[in-house]
Coordinates of C-alpha atoms and ligand atoms in Angstrom, one line a residue:
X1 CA -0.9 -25.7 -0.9
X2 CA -4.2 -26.5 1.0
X3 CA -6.9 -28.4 0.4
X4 CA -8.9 -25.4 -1.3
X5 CA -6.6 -24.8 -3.9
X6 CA -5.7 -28.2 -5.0
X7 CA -9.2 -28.7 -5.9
X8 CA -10.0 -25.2 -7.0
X9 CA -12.5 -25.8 -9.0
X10 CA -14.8 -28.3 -7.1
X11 CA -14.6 -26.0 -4.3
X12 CA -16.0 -23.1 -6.4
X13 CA -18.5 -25.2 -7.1
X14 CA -19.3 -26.4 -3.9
X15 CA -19.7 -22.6 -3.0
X16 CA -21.6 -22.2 -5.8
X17 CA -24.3 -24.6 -4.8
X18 CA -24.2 -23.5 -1.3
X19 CA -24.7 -19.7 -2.5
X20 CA -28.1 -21.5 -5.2
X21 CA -29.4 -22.8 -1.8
X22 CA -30.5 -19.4 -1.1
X23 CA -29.1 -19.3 2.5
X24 CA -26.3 -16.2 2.0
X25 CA -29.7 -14.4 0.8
X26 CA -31.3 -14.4 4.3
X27 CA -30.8 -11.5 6.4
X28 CA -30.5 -13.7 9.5
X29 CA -27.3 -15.2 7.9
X30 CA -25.8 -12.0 6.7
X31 CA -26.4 -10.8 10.3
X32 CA -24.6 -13.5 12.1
X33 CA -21.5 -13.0 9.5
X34 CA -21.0 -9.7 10.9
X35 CA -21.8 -10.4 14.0
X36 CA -18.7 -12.8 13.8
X37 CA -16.6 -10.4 12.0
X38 CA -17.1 -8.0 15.1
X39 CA -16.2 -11.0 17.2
X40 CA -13.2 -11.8 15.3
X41 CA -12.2 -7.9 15.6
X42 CA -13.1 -8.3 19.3
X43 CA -10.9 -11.2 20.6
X44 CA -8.1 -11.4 18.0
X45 CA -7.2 -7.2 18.8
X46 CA -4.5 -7.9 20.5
X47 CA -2.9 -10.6 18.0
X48 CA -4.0 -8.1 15.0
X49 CA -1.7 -5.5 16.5
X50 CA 0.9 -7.8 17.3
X51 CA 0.8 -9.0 13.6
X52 CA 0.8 -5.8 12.2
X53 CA 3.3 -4.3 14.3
X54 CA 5.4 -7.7 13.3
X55 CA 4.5 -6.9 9.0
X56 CA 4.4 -3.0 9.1
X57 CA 5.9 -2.1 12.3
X58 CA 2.8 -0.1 13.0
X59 CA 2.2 1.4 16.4
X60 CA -1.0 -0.2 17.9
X61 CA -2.7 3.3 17.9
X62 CA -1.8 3.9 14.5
X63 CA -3.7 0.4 14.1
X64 CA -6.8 1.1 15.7
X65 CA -7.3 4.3 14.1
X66 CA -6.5 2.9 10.4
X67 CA -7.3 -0.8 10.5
X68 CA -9.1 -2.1 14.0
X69 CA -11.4 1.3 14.6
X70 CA -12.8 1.8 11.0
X71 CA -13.8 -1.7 10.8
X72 CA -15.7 -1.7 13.9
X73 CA -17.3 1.3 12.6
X74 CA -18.3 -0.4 9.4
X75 CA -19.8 -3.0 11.1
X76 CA -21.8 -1.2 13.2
X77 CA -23.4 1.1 10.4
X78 CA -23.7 -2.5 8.5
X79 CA -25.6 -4.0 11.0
X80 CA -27.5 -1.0 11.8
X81 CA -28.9 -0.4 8.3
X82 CA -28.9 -4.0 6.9
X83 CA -32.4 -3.9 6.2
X84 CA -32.6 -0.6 5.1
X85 CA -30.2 -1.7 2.8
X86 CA -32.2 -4.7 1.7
X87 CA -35.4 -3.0 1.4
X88 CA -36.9 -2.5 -2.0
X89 CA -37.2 1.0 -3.6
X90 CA -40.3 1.9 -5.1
X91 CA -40.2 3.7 -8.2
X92 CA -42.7 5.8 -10.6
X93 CA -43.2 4.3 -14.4
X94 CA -44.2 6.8 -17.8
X95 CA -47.6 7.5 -18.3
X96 CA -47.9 5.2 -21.3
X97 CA -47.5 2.1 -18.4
X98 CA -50.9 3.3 -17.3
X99 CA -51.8 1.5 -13.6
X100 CA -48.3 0.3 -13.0
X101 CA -45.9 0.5 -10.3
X102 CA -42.1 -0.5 -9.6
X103 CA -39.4 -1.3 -7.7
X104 CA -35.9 -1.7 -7.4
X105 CA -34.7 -5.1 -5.6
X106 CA -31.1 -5.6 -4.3
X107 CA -30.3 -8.9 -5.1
X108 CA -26.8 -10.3 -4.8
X109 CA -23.9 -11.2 -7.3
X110 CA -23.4 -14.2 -6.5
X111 CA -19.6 -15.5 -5.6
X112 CA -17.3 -12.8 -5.2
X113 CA -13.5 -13.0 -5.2
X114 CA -11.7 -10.2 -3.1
X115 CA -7.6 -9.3 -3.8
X116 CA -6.4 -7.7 -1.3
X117 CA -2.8 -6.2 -0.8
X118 CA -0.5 -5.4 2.0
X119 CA -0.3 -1.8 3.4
X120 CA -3.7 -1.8 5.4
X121 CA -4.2 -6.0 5.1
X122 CA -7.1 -6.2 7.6
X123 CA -9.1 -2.9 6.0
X124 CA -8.6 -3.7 2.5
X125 CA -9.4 -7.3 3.3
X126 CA -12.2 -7.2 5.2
X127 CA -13.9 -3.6 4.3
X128 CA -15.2 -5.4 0.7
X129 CA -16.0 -8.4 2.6
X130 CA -18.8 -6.9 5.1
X131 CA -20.2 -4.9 1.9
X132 CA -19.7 -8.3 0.2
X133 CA -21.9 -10.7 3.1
X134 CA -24.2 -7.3 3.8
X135 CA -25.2 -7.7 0.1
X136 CA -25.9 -11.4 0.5
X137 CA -22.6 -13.2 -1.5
X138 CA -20.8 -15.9 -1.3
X139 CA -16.8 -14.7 -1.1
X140 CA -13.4 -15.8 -1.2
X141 CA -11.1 -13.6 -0.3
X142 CA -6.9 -13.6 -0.9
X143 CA -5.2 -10.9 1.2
X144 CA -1.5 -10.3 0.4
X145 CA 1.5 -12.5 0.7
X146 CA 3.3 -9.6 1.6
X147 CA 2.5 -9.1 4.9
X148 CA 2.6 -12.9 6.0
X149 CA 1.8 -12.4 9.7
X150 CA -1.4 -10.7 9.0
X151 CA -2.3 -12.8 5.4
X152 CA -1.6 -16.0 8.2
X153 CA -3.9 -14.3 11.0
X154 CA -6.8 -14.4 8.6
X155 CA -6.2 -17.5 6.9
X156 CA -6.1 -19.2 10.6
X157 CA -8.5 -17.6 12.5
X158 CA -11.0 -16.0 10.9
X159 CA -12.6 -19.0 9.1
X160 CA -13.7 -20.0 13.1
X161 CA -15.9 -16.5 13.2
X162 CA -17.5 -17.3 9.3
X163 CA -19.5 -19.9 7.8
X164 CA -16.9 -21.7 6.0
X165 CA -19.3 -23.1 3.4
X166 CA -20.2 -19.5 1.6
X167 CA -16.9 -17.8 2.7
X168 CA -12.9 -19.1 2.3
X169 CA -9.6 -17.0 3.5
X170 CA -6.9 -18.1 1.1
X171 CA -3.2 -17.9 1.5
X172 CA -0.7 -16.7 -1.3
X173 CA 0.7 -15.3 -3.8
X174 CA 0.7 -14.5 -7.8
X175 CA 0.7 -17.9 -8.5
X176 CA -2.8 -18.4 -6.1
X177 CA -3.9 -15.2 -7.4
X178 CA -3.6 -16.6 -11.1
X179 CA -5.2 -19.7 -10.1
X180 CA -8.4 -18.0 -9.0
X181 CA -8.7 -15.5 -11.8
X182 CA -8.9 -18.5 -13.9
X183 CA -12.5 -19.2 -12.0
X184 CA -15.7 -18.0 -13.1
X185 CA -16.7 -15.1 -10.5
X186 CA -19.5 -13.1 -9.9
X187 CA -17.7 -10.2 -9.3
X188 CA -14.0 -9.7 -8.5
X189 CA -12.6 -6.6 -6.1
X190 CA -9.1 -5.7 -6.4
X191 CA -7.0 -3.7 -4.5
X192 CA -3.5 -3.3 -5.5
X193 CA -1.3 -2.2 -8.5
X194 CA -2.0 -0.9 -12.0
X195 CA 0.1 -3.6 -13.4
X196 CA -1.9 -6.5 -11.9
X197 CA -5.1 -4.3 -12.4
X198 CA -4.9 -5.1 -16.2
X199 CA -4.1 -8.3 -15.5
X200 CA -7.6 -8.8 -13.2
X201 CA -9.4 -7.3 -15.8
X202 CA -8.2 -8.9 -18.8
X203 CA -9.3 -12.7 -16.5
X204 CA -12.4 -10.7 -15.7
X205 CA -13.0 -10.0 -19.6
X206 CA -13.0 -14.1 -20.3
X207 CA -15.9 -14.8 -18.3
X208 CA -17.6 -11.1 -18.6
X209 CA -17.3 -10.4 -14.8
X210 CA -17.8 -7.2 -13.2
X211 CA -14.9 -5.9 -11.7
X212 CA -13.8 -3.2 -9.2
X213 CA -10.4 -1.9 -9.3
X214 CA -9.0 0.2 -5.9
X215 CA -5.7 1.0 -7.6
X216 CA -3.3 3.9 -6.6
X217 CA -1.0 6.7 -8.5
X218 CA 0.5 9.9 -7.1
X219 CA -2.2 11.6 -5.3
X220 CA -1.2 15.5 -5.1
X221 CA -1.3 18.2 -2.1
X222 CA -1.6 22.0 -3.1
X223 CA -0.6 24.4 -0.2
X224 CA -2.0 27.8 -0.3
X225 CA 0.5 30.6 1.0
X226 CA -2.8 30.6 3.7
X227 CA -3.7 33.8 5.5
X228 CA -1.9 33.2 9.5
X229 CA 0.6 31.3 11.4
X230 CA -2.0 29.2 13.0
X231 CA -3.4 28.0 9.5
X232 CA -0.3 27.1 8.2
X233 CA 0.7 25.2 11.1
X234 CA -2.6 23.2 10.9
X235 CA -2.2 22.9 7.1
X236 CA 1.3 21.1 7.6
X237 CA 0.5 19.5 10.2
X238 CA -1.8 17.1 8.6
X239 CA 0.5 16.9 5.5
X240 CA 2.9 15.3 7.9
X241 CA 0.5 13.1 9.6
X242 CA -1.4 12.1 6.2
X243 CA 3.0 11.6 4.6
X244 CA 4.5 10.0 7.2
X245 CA 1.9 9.0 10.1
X246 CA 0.0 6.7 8.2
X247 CA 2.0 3.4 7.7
X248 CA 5.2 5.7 6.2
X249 CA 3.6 6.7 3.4
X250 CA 2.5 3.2 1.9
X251 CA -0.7 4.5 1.4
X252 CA -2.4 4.7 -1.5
X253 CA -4.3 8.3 -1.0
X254 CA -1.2 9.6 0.7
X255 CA 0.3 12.9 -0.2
X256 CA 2.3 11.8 -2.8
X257 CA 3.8 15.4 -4.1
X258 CA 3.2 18.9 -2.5
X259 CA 2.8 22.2 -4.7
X260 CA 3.3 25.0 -3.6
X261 CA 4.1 28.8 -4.4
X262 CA 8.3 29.3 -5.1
X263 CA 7.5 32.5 -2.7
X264 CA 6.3 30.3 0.2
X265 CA 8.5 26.6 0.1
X266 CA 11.4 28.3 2.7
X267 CA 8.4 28.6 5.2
X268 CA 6.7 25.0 4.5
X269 CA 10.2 23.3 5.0
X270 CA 11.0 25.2 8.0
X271 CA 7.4 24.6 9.3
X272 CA 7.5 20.7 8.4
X273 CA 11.0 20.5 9.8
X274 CA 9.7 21.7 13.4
X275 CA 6.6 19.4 13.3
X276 CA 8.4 16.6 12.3
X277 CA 10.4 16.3 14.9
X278 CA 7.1 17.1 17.3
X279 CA 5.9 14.1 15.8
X280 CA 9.0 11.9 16.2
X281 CA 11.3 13.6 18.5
X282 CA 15.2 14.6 16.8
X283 CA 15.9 10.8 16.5
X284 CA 12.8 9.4 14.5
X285 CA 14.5 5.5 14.5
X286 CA 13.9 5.7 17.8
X287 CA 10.3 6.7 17.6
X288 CA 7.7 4.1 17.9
X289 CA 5.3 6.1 15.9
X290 CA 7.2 5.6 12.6
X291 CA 6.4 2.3 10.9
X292 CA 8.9 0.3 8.3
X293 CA 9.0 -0.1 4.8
X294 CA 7.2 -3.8 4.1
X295 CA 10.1 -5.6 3.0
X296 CA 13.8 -5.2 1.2
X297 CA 12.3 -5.1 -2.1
X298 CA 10.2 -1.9 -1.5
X299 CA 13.3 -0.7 0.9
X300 CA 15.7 -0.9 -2.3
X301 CA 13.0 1.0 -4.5
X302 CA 12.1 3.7 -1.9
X303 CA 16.6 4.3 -1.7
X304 CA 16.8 3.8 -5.4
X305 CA 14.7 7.1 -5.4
X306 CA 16.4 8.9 -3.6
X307 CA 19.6 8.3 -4.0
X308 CA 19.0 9.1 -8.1
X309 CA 21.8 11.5 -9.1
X310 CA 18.6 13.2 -10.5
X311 CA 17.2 14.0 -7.1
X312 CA 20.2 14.0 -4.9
X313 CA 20.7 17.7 -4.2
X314 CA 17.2 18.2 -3.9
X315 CA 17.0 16.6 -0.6
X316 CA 16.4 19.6 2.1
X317 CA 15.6 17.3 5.2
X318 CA 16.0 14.0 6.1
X319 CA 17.2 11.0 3.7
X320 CA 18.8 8.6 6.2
X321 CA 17.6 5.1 6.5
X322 CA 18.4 1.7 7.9
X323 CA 18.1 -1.7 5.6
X324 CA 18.2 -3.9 8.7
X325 CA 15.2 -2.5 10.4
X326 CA 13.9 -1.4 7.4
X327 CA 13.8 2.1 8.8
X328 CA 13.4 5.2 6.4
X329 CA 13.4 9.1 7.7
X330 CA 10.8 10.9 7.2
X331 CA 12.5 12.9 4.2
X332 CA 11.6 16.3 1.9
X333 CA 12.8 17.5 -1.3
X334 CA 12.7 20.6 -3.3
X335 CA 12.0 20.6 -6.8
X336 CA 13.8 17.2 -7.9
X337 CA 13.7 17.3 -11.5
X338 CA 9.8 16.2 -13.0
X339 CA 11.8 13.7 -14.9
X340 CA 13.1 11.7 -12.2
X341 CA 11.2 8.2 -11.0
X342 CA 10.1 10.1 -7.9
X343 CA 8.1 12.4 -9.8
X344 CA 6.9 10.1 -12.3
X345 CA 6.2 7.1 -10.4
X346 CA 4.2 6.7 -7.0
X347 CA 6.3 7.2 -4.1
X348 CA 4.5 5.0 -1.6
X349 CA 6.6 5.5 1.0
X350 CA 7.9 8.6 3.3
X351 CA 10.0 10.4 1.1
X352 CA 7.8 14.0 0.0
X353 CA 8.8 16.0 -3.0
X354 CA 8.0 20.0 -2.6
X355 CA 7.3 21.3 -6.5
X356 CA 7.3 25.5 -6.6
X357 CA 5.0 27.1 -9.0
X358 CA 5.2 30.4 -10.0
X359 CA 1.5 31.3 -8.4
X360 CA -1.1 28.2 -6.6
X361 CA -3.5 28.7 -10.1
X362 CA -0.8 27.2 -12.1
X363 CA -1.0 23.6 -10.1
X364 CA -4.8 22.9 -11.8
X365 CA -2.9 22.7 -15.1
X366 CA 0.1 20.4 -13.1
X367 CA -2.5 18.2 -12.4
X368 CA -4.2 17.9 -15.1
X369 CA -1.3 17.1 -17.3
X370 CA -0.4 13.9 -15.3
X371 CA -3.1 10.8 -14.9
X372 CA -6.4 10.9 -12.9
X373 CA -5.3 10.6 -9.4
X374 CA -7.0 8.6 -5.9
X375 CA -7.5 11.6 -4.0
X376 CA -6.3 15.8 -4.4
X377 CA -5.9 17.8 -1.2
X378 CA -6.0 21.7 -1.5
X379 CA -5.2 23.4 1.3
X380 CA -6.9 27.1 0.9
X381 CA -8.6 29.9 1.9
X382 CA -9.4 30.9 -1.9
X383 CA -13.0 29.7 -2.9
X384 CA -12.3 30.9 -6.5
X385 CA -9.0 28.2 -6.1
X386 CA -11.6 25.9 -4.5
X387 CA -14.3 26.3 -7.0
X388 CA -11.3 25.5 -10.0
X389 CA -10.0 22.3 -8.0
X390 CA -13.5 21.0 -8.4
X391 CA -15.1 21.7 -11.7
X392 CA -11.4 21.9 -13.8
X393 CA -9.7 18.5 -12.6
X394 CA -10.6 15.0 -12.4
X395 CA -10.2 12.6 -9.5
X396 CA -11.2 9.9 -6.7
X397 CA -11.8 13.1 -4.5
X398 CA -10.9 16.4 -3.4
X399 CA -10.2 17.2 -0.1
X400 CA -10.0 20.9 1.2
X401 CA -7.6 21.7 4.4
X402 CA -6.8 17.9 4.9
X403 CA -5.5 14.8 3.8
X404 CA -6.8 10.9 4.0
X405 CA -9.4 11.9 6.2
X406 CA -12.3 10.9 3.5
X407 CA -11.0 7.3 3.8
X408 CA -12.4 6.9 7.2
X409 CA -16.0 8.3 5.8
X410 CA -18.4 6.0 4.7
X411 CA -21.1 8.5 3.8
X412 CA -19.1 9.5 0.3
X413 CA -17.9 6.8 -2.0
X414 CA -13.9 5.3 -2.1
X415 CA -12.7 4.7 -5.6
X416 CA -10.5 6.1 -8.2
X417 CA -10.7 7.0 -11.9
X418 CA -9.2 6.6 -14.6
X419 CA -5.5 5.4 -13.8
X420 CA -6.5 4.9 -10.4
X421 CA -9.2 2.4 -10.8
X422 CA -12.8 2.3 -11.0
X423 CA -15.5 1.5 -8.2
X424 CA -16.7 2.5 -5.4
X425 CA -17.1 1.5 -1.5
X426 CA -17.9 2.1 1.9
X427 CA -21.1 2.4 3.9
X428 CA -23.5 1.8 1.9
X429 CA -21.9 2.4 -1.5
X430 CA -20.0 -1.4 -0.8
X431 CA -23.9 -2.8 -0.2
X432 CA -24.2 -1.2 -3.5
X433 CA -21.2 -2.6 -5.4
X434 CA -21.8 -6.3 -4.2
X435 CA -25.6 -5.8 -5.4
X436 CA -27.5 -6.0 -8.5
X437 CA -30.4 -3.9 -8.5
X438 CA -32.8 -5.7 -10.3
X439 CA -35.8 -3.4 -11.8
X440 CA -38.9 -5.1 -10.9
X441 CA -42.3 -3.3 -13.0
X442 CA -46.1 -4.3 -13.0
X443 CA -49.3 -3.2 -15.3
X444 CA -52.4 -4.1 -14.7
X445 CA -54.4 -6.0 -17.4
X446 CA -57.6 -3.6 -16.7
X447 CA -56.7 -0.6 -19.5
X448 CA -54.2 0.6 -22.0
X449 CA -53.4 3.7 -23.9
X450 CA -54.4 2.9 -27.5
X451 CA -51.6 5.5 -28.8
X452 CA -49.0 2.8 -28.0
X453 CA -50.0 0.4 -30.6
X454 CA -50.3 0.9 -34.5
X455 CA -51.8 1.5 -36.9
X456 CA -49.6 5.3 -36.4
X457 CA -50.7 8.7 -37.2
X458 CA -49.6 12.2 -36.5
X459 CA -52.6 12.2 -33.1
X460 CA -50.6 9.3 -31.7
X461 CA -47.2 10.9 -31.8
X462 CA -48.6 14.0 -30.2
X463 CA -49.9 11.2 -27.6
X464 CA -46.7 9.8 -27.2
X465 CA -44.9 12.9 -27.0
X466 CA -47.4 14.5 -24.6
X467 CA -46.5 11.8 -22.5
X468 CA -43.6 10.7 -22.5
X469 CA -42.7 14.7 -21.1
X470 CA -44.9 13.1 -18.1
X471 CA -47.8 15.7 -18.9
X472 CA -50.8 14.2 -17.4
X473 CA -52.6 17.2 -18.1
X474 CA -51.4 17.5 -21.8
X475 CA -52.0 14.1 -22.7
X476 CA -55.9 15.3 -21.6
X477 CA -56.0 17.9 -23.8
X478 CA -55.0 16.0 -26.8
X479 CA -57.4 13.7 -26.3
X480 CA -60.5 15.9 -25.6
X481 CA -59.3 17.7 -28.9
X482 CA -58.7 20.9 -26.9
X483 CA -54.7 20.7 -28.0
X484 CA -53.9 20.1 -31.6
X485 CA -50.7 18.4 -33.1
X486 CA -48.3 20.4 -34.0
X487 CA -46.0 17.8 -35.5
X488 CA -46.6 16.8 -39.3
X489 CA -44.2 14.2 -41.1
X490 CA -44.8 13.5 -44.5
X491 CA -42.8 10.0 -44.5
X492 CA -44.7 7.0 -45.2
Ligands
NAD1 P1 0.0 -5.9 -6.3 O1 -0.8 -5.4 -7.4 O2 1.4 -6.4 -6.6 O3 -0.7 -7.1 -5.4 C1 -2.0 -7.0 -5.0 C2 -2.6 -8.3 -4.8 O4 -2.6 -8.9 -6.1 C3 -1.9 -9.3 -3.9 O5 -2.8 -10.0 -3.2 C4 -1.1 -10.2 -4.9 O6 -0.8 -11.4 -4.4 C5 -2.1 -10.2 -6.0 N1 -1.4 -10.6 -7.3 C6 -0.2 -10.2 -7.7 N2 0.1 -10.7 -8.9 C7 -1.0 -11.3 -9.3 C8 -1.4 -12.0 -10.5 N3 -0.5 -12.2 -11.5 N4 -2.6 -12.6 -10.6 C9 -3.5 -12.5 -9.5 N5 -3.2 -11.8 -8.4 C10 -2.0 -11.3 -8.3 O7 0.0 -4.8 -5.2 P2 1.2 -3.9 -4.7 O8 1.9 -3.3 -5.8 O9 1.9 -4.6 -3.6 O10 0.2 -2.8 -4.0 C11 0.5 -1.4 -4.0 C12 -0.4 -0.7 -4.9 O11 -1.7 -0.8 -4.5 C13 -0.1 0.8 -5.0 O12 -0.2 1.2 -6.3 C14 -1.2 1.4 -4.1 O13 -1.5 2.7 -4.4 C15 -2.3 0.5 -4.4 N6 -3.3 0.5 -3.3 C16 -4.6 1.0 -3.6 C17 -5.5 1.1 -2.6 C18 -6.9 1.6 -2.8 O14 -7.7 1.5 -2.0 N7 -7.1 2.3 -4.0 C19 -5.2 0.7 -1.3 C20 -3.9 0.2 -1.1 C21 -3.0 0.1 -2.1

């Protein structure tokens, strides 16, 4: 236990007065955070791939493209548009504020405590943080215990690249995480689980904090029977790479479940099985693209799933696995039974259940009979289909012809509904969800409307009426007597 902890709650209160002191509020300051950030990113590359090929096992491509790469690019569109960001927005007020004008101005939180977890523990650490020190806060952030090497990396190291009065890296686990939650925060981002979601909120509730919850579920795929060979190819092609090449499925908008038509499965399977194996060559443990399951615990769940006397027989490909190196095949089923844990539960993990439908319409009502998931992927040619997907479910996103890509976006919004949290960030939507925007107006004292103020009759509520529609020219009439009310109330 580190200094920080042991005195919890002087230290909050230390940040507190060093967030009052207006400093986190300059731009200059907010600047040189992310300046340091990139400069973290910069000289400790080599040890973050090390780390997270040591936690995750992930290749250091794979960690540039998911962890290392998308942070850079944050920063850069931070640092570009900071002041953008910070600028005011002028705003138009109703009529009846006659000589007015307003604005909206960003102002920040306050102290903001980030939970982070384990599958992408540099992203989903410090992707809230730069929206968090672009907005102006003060922040303290937890990553995961789970992945140690990386949780250590940041706890060590980063602190040197921050101002370590207005920002602290903690180490731990539920215990630390409890702890905190027991603090009075401005704000508190979460990424993880459902279960600890309600726990974050019902902390949150105590002190009437805000709170954003990135949480996950069982995010499905629908696959078209598509019109050529080259379609389909690219369509399962980036199932595969969004199932398996992404940190073996621990992802949180993975494909969790694939539907497709009863008619068409053969083909998929065959297809997947060829591209598979152009992925990871015919002995995948070999391969130093696939990365491991986090730890035993996670191991034993992803096994317990598959080898359910539920699902056994529905394994098609695959299914083999190592506990020593924590090594799972990439595996596919067919139609295990909807009852089993692997269809009721998220998979997280590279195992990918194929459901057959009698025809691709009947997967809207699939969907919409199970919670509000992250992310949908429909993989089509059919606008009608497309059209459907939108308007007729509810989720995170929708994706046509490719999966996980709107992670790496950060002009649309990250966040889930429902079941799968609430919340939104990147780009400029994390400015947004670290900011207050406080609504600024201002009258002049030289005139008023005298319809705003009693004594009321029937000519007033025309007035008020008139404009509150924002009819300048109506609101003339009525006054020159050239429009006549046409509203009578007889209530006194
Ligand atoms: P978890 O909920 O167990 O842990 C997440 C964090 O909460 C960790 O830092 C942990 O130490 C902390 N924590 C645990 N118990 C706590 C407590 N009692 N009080 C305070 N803090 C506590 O996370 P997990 O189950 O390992 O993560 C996997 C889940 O996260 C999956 O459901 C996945 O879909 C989801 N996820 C979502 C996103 C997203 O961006 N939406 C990203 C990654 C993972």
């Amino acid at each position: 236990m580190d200094k920080f902890e042991k005195n919890l709650e002087r230290e909050v209160t230390a940040m507190r007065e060093c967030y009052r002191s207006g400093k986190t509020k300059q731009e200059s300051w907010r600047r040189s955070q992310l300046k340091g950030l990139q400069t973290f990113l910069k000289e400790k590359e080599v040890e973050i791939f090390r780390v997270l090929k040591q936690d995750l096992g992930k290749h250091y491509v794979e960690a540039f493209r998911d962890e290392v790469g998308l942070l850079r690019k944050s920063l850069n569109l931070a640092l570009k548009d900071l002041k953008k960001w910070m600028s005011s927005r002028e705003v138009k007020l109703p009529i009846i504020a006659l000589l007015s004008s307003a604005e909206l101005v960003p102002e920040p939180l306050g102290l903001i405590l980030v939970i982070s977890t384990w599958n992408f523990p540099f992203v989903l650490s410090l992707e809230p943080l730069i929206g968090a020190i672009a907005a102006g806060n003060g922040v303290v952030l937890k990553p995961s215990e789970l992945a140690p090497a990386c949780s250590s990396l940041l706890v060590n190291f980063l602190p040197n690249y921050l101002d370590s009065e207005a920002i602290k890296v903690i180490e731990g686990g539920p215990a630390v995480g409890e702890q905190l939650l027991q603090q009075k925060w401005d704000k508190i981002f979460f990424t993880g689980s459902a279960r600890v979601g309600r726990m974050i909120m019902s902390a949150a509730a105590k002190h009437l904090t805000p709170a954003t919850l990135e949480l996950g579920g069982k995010c499905p795929a629908v696959l078209d029977s598509l019109s050529w060979s080259w379609d389909k190819e690219v369509a399962v092609n980036r199932i595969i790479g969004a199932k398996y090449g992404s940190c073996a499925g621990q992802v949180c908008i993975s494909v969790d479940y694939l539907l497709v038509e009863k008619t068409f499965s053969s083909t998929v399977v065959e297809l997947m099985k060829v591209l598979i194996k152009k992925m990871y060559g015919d002995n995948p443990r070999e391969s130093h693209s696939v990365a491991r399951i986090i730890n035993k615990h996670h191991f034993l769940r992803l096994k317990n799933l598959l080898t359910d006397q539920m699902v056994k027989d529905s394994i098609v490909y695959g299914g083999s696995m190592d506990e020593d190196s924590l090594f799972i095949e990439p595996t596919i089923l067919v139609d295990p039974p909807l009852q089993s844990t692997i269809m009721t539960e998220e998979i997280f993990g590279p195992l990918l259940p194929i459901i057959t439908l009698d025809k691709i319409e009947d997967s809207i009502d699939f969907i919409n009979s199970r919670p509000k998931p992250l992310a949908i992927y429909a993989f089509t040619h059919n606008e009608v289909l497309r059209k459907r997907m939108v308007s007729e479910t509810s989720s995170g996103s929708v994706v046509f012809n490719d999966a996980i890509i709107q992670f790496v976006a950060d002009t649309i919004p990250f966040g889930g509904i429902g079941e799968s949290g609430f919340g939104k960030y990147h780009g400029k939507f994390s400015f947004d969800t670290f900011s207050h925007y406080k609504a600024i107006a201002r009258r002049s004292f030289l005139t008023d409307f005298w319809f705003r103020f009693p004594p009321w009759n029937n000519y007033k509520l025309e007035l008020l009426e008139t404009s509150y529609n924002y009819d300048y020219f109506g609101v003339l009439l009525v006054i020159l007597g050239l429009k006549k009310s046409r509203r009578r109330f007889d209530i006194n």
